[in-house]
Short mmCIF file of C-alpha atoms in Angstrom, two decimals:
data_model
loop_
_atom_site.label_atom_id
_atom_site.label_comp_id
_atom_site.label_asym_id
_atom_site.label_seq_id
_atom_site.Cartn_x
_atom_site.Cartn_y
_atom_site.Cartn_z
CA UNK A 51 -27.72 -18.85 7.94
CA UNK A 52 -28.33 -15.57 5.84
CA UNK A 53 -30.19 -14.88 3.02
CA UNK A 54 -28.54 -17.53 0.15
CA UNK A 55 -29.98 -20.86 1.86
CA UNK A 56 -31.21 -22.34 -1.13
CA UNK A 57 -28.90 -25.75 -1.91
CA UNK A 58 -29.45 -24.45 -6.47
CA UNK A 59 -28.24 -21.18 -5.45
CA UNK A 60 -25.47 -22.90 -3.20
CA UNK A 61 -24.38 -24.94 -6.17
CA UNK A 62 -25.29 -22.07 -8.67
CA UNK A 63 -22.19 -19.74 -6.98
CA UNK A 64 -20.01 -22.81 -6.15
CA UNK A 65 -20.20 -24.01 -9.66
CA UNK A 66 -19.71 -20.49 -10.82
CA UNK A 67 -16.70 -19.59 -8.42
CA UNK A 68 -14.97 -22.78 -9.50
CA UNK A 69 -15.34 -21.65 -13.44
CA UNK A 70 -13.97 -18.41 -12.30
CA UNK A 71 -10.70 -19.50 -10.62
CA UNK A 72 -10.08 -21.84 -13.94
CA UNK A 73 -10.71 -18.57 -15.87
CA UNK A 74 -8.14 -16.67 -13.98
CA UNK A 75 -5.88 -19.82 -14.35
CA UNK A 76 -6.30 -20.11 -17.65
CA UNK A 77 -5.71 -16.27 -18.46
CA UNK A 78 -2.70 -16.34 -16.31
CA UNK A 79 -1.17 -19.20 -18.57
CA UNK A 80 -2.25 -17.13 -21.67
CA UNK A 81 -0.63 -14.07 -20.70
CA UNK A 82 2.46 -16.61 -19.78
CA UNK A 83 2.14 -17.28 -23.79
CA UNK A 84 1.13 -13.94 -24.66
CA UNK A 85 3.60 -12.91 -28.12
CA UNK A 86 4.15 -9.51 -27.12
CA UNK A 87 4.19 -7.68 -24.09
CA UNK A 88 1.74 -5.67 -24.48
CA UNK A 89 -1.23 -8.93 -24.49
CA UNK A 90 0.77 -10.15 -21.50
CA UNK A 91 -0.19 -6.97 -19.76
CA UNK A 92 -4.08 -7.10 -20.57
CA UNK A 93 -4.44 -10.35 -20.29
CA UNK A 94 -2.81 -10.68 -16.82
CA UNK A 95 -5.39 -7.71 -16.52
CA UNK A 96 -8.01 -9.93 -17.34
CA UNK A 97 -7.13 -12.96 -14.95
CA UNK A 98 -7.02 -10.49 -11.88
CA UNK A 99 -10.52 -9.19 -12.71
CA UNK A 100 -11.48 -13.07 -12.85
CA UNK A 101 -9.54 -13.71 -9.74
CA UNK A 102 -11.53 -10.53 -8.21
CA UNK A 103 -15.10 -12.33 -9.38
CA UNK A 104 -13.86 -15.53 -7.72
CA UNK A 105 -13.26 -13.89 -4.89
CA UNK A 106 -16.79 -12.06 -4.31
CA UNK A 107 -18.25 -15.08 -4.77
CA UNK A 108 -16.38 -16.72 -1.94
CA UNK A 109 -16.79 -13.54 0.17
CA UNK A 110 -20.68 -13.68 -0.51
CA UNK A 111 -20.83 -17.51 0.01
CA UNK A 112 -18.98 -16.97 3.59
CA UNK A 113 -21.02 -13.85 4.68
CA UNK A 114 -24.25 -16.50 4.22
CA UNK A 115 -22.61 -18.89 6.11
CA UNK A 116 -21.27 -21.50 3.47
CA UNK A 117 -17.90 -22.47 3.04
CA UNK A 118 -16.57 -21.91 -0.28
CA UNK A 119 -14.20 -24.97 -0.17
CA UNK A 120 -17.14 -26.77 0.23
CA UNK A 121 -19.47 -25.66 -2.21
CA UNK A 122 -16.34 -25.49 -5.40
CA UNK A 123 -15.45 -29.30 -4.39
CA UNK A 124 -18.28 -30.85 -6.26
CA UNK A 125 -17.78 -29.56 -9.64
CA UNK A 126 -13.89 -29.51 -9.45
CA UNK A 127 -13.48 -32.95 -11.03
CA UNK A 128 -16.21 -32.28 -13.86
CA UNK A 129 -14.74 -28.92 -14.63
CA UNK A 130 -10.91 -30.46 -14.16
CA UNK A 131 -11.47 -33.08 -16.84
CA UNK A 132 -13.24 -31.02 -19.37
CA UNK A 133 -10.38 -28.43 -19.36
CA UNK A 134 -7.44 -31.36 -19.72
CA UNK A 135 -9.83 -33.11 -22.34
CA UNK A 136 -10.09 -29.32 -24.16
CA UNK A 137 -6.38 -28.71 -23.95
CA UNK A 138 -5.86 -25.47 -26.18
CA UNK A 139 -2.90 -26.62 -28.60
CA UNK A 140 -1.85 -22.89 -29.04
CA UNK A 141 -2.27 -19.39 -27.82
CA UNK A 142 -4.57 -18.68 -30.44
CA UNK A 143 -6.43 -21.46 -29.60
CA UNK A 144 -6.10 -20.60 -25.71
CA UNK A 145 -7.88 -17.27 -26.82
CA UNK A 146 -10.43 -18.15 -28.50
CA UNK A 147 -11.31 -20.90 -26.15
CA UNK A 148 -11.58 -17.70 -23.26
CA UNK A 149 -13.88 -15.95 -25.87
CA UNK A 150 -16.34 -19.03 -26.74
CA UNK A 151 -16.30 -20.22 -22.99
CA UNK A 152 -16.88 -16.67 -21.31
CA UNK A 153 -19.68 -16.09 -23.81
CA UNK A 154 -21.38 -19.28 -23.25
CA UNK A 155 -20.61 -18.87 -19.21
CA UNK A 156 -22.19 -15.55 -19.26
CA UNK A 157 -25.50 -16.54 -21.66
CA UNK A 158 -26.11 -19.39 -19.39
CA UNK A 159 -25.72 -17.49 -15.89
CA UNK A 160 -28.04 -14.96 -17.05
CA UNK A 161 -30.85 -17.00 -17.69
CA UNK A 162 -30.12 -19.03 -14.50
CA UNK A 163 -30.39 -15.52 -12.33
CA UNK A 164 -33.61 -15.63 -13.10
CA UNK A 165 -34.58 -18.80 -10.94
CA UNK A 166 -32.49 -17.85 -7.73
CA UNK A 167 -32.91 -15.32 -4.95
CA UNK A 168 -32.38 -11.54 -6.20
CA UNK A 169 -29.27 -10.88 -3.96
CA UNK A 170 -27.76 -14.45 -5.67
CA UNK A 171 -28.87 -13.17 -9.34
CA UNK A 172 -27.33 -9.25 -8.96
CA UNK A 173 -23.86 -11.11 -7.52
CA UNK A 174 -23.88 -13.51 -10.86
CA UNK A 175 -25.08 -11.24 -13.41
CA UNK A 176 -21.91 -8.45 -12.25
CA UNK A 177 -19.52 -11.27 -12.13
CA UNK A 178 -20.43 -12.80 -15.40
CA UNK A 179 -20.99 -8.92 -17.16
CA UNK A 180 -17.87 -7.45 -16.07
CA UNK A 181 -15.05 -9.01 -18.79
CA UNK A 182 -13.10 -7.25 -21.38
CA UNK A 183 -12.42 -10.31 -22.88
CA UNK A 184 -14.42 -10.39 -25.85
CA UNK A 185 -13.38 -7.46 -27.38
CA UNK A 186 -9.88 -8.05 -26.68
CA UNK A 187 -10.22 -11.52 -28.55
CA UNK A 188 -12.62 -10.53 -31.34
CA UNK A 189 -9.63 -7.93 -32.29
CA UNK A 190 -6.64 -10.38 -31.60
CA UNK A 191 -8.75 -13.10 -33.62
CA UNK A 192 -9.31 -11.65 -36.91
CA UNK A 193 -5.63 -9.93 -36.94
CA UNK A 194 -4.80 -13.91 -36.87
CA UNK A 195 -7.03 -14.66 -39.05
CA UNK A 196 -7.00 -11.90 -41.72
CA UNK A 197 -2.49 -12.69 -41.52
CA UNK A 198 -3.23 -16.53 -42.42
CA UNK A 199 -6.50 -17.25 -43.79
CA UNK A 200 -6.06 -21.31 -43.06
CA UNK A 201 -5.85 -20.36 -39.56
CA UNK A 202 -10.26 -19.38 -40.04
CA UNK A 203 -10.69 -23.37 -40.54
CA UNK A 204 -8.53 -24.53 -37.75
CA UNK A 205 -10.36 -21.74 -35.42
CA UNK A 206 -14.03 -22.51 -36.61
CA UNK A 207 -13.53 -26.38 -36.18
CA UNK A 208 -12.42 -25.64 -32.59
CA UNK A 209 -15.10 -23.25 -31.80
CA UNK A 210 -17.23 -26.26 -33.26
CA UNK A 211 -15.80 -28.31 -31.02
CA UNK A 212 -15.78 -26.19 -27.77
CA UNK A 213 -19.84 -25.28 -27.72
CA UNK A 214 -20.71 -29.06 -27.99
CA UNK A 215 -18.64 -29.74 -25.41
CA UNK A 216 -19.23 -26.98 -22.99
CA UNK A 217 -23.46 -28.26 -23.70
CA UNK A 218 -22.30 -31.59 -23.30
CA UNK A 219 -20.63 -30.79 -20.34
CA UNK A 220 -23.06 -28.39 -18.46
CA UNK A 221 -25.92 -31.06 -18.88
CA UNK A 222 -24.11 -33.71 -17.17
CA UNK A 223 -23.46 -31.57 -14.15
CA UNK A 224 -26.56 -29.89 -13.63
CA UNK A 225 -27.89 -33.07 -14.04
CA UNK A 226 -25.65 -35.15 -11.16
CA UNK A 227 -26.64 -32.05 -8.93
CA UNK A 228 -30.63 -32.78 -7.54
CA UNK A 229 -30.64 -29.06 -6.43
CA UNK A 230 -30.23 -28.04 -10.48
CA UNK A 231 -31.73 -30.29 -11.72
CA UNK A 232 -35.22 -29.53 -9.18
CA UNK A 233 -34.58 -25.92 -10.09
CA UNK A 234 -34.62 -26.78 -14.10
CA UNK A 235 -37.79 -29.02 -13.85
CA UNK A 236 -39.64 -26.08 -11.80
CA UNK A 237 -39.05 -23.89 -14.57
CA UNK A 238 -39.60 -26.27 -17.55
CA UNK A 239 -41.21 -23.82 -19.75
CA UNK A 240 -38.97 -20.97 -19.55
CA UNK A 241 -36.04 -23.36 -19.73
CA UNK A 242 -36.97 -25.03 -22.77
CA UNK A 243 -35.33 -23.86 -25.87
CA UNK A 244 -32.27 -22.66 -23.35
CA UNK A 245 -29.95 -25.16 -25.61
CA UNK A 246 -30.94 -23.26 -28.79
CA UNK A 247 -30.54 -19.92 -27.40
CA UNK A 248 -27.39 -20.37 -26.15
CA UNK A 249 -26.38 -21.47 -29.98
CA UNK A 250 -27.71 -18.82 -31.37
CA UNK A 251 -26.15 -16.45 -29.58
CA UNK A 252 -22.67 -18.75 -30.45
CA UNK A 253 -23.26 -18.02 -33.85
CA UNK A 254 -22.97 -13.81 -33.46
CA UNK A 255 -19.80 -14.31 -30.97
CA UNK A 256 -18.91 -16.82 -34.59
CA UNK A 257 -20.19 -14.35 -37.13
CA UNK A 258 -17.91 -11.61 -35.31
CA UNK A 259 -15.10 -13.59 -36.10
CA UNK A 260 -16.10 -14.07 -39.68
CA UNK A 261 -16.41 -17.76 -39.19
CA UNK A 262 -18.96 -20.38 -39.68
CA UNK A 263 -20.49 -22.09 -36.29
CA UNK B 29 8.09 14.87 -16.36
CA UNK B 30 7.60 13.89 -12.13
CA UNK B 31 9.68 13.45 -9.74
CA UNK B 32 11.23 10.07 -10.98
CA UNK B 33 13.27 10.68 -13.71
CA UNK B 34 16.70 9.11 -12.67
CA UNK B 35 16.99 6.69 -15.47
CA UNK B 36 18.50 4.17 -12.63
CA UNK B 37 15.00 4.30 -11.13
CA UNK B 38 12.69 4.03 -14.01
CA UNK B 39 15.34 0.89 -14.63
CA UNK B 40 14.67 -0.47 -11.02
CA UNK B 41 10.73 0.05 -11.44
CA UNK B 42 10.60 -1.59 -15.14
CA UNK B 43 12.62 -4.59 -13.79
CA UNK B 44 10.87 -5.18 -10.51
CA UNK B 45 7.22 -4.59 -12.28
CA UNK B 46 7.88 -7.41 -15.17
CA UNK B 47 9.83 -9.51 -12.46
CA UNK B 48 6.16 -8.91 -10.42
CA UNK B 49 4.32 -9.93 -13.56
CA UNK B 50 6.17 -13.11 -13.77
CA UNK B 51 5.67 -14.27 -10.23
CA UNK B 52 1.65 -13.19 -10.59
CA UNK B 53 1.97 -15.95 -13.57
CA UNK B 54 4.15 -18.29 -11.85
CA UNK B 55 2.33 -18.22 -8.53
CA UNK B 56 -0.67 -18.64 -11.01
CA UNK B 57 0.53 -21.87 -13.03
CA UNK B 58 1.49 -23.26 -9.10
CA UNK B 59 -2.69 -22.73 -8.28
CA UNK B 60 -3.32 -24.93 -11.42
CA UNK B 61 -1.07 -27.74 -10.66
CA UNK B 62 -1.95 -27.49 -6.82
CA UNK B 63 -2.49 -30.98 -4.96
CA UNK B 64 -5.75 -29.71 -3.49
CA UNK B 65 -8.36 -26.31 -3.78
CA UNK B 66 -7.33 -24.99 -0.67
CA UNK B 67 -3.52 -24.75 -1.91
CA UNK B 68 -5.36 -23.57 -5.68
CA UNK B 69 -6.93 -21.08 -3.89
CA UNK B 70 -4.45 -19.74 -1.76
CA UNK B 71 -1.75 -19.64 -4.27
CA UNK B 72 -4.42 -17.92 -6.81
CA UNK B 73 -4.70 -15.03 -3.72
CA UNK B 74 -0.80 -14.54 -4.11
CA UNK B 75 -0.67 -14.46 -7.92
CA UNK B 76 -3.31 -11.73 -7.55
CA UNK B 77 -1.46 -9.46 -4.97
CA UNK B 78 1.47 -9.90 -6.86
CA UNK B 79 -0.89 -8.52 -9.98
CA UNK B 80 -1.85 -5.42 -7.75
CA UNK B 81 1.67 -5.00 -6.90
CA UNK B 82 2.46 -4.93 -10.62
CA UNK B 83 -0.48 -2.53 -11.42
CA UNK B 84 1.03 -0.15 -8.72
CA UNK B 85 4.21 0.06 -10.01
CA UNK B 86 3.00 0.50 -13.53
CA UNK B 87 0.64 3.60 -12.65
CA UNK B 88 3.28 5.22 -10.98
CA UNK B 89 5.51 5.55 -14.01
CA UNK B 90 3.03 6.62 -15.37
CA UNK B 91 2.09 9.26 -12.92
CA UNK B 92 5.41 10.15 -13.59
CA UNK B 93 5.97 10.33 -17.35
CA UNK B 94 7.28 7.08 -18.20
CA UNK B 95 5.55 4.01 -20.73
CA UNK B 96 5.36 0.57 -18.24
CA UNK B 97 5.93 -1.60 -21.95
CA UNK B 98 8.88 0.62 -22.69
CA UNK B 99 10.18 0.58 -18.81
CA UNK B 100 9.98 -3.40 -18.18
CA UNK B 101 10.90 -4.23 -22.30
CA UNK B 102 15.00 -4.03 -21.83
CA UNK B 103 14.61 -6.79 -19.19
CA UNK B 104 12.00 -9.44 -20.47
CA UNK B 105 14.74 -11.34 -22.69
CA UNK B 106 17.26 -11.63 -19.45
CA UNK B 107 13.99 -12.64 -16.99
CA UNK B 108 12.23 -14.94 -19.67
CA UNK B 109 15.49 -16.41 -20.35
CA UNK B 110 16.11 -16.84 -16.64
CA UNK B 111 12.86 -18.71 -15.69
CA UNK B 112 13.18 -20.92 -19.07
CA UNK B 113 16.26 -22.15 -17.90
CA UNK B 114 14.98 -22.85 -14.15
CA UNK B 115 11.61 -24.10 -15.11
CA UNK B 116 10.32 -26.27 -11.73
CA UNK B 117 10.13 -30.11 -12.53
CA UNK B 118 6.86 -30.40 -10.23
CA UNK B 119 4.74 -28.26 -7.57
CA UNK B 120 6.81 -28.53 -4.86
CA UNK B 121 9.85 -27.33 -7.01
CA UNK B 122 7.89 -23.88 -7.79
CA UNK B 123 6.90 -23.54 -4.50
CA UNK B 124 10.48 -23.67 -3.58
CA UNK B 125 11.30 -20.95 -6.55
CA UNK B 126 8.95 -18.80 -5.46
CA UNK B 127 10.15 -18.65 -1.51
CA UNK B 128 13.61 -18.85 -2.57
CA UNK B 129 13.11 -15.75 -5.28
CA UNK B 130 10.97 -14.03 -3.30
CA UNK B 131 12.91 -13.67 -0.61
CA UNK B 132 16.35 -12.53 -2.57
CA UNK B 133 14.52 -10.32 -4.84
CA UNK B 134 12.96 -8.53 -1.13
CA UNK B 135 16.54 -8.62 0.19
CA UNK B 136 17.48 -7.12 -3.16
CA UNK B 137 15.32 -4.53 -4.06
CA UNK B 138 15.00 -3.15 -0.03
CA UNK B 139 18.89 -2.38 -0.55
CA UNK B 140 18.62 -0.57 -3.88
CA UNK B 141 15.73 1.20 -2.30
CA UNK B 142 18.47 3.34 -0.54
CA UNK B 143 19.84 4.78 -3.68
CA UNK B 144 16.61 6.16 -5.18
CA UNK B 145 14.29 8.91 -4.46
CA UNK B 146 12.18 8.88 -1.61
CA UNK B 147 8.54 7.95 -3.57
CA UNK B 148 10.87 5.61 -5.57
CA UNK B 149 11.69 3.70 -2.29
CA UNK B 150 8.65 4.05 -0.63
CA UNK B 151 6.77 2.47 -3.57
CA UNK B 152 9.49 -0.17 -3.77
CA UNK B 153 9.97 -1.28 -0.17
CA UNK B 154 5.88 -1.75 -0.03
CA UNK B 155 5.81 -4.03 -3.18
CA UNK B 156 8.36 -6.45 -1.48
CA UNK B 157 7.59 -6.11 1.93
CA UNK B 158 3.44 -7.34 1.22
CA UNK B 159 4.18 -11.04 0.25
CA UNK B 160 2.19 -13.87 2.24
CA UNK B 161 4.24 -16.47 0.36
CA UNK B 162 6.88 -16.87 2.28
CA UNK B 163 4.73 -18.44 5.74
CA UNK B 164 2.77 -20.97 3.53
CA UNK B 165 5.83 -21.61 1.27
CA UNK B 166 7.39 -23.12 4.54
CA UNK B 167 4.52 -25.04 5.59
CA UNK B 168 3.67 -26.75 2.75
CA UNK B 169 7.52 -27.20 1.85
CA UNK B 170 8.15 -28.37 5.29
CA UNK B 171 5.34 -31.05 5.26
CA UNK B 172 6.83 -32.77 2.19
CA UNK B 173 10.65 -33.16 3.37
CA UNK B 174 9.30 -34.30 6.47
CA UNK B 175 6.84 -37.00 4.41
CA UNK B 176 9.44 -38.19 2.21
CA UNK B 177 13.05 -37.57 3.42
CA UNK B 178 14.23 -37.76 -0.08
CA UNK B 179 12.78 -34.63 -0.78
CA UNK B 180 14.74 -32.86 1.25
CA UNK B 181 18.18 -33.51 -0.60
CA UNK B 182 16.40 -32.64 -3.89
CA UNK B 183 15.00 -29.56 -2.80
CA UNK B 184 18.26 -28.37 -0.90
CA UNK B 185 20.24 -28.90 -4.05
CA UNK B 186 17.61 -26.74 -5.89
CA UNK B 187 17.65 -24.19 -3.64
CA UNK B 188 21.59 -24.02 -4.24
CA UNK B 189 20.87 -24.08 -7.79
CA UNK B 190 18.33 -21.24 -7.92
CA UNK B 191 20.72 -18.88 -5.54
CA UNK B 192 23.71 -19.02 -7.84
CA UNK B 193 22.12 -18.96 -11.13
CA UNK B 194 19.97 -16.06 -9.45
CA UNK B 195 22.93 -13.93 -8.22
CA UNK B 196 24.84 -14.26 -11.70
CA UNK B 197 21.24 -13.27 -13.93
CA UNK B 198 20.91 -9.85 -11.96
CA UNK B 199 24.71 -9.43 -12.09
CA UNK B 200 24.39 -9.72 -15.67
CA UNK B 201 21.40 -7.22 -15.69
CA UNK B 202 22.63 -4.67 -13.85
CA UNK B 203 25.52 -4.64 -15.84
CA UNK B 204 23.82 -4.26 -19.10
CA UNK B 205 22.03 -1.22 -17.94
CA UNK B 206 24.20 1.76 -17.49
CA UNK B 207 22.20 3.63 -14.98
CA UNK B 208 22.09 0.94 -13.00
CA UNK B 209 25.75 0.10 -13.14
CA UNK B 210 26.29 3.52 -12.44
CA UNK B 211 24.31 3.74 -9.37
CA UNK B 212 26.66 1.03 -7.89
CA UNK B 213 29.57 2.42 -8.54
CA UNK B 214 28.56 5.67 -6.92
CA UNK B 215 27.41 3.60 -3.95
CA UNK B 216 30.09 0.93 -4.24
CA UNK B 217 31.21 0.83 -0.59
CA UNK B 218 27.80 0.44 0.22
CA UNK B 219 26.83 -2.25 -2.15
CA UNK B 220 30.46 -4.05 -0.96
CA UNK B 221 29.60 -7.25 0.40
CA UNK B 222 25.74 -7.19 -0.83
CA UNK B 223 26.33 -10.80 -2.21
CA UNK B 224 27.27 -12.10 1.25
CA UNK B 225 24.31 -10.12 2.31
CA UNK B 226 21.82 -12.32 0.19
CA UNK B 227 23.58 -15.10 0.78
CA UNK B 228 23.32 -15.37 4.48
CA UNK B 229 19.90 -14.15 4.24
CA UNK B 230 18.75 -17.29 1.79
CA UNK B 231 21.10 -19.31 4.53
CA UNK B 232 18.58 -18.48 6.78
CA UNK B 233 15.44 -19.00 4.40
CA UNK B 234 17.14 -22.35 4.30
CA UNK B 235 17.21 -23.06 7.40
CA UNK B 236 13.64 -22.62 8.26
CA UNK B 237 13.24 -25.56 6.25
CA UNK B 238 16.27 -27.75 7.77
CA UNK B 239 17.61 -27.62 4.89
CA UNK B 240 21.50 -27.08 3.91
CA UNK B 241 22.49 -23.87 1.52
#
């Protein structure tokens, strides 16, 4: 076994790996979507650098001696149900769902580097840092919403929507996984108030848009 | 300008990049519907090297002069029109698409190759040539017919399907474009008998399934 022994950071990179390859599904279908050429071609961009991400983590997970397979399987049903129950009914929606979710992912990561091994915490932090999404989305966003100004309530009730589910969802799998949920109780005090920064920082990726959170 | 400025090749790039793009998303929506992660994550290593093949054919029109958007735009009508029409009914159905279109659009493109420049060829024959669908397409494909017998008329009578309508879309293409129609003529004993070519090539893609053509 190398250096990455401990079962949080195990599930930490699984759990992480598995949000990836969704991401770079999920990009994929968007660029499938896209309306003009031109977003097909960066947002098939983006899904390769996701695919790329998913793919250092597996390298890093087999060069410690765990099996990838093995540490995605027990989040893929979680992770698989929260996507079909969060169904984007549009591109638009599709988008913005990528912006809210890779801001959130990347918040939450961050603060969970802090309680793993450093070699674990460098790997997350680049995976989670490295996205052009955001600015991509922020731009396609407001053109969307500045053409059809009803298309601001449709997009804030689904960003709404999305962060209480993504909490909602997060808690209950950190929570079925002992490893997490040791690693959250260790760290009590630091974690407290995670919830609230995570919203707040919702809000700006929101306020960029011009929309109420 | 570079060195490729035959309008025939800049045609042959533009089409085989946005036909790339497509199979990097169609390889991509097969990882999402996959019966298990070790298919999602195999197919999700495809739909990425077909990505990098499409992000090598894009920078070298570039290197040489030439937009990518402007290159693969007289083609995405014809191609998006194409896959609309032949849109799998389940997994094992794109799987099938994507061994069957692989392998014509290899047979394909390795025969134009002999009518363009050198770098054009080079470039060409390497995009085609670096595909590990076609080993686990026959597998996985082979595993099913031989679980359910049924599937093996179904997916013979698809495989017919996707061959004809295949042969008559890039008929229909290369006739549109006038460099391209123009490159056949000037090679037309050559290209004489390049459908019965294909054809007893996807024979024999067939028949590594025990299938019928």
């Amino acid at each position: 076994l190398g250096v990455v022994s401990s079962p949080a950071a195990v599930d930490l990179i699984g759990v992480l790996a598995y949000g990836e390859l969704g991401s770079f599904e999920r990009h994929a279908t968007d660029a499938a979507a896209a309306p003009t050429l031109s977003d097909k071609v960066q947002l098939a961009a983006m899904a390769a650098t996701e695919y790329r991400h998913f793919a250092d983590l597996c390298a890093f997970l087999q060069t410690n001696g765990h099996d990838p397979i093995a540490a995605m399987q027990p989040f893929t049903a979680a992770l698989d149900a929260f996507h079909a129950s969060m169904a984007p009914r549009d591109w638009l929606e599709g988008i913005m769902k990528a912006y809210v979710g890779d801001g959130i992912t990347a918040d939450f990561y961050r603060e969970m580097s802090a309680y793993v091994d450093h070699q674990t915490a460098e790997l997350v932090v680049a995976v989670v840092s490295d996205t052009q999404m955001s600015d991509y989305a922020v731009g396609r966003l407001r053109e969307a919403i500045s053409a059809d100004p009803k298309v601001a309530g449709r997009l804030a009730l689904w960003g709404r929507r999305l962060m209480g589910e993504l909490i909602g969802q997060a808690t209950l799998v950190a929570g079925s996984r002992p490893a997490i949920s040791a690693l959250f109780l260790q760290h009590a005090a630091e974690v407290d108030g995670l919830v609230n920064r995570l919203t707040v920082a919702h809000s700006r990726r929101m306020d960029a848009l011009g929309l109420a959170s």
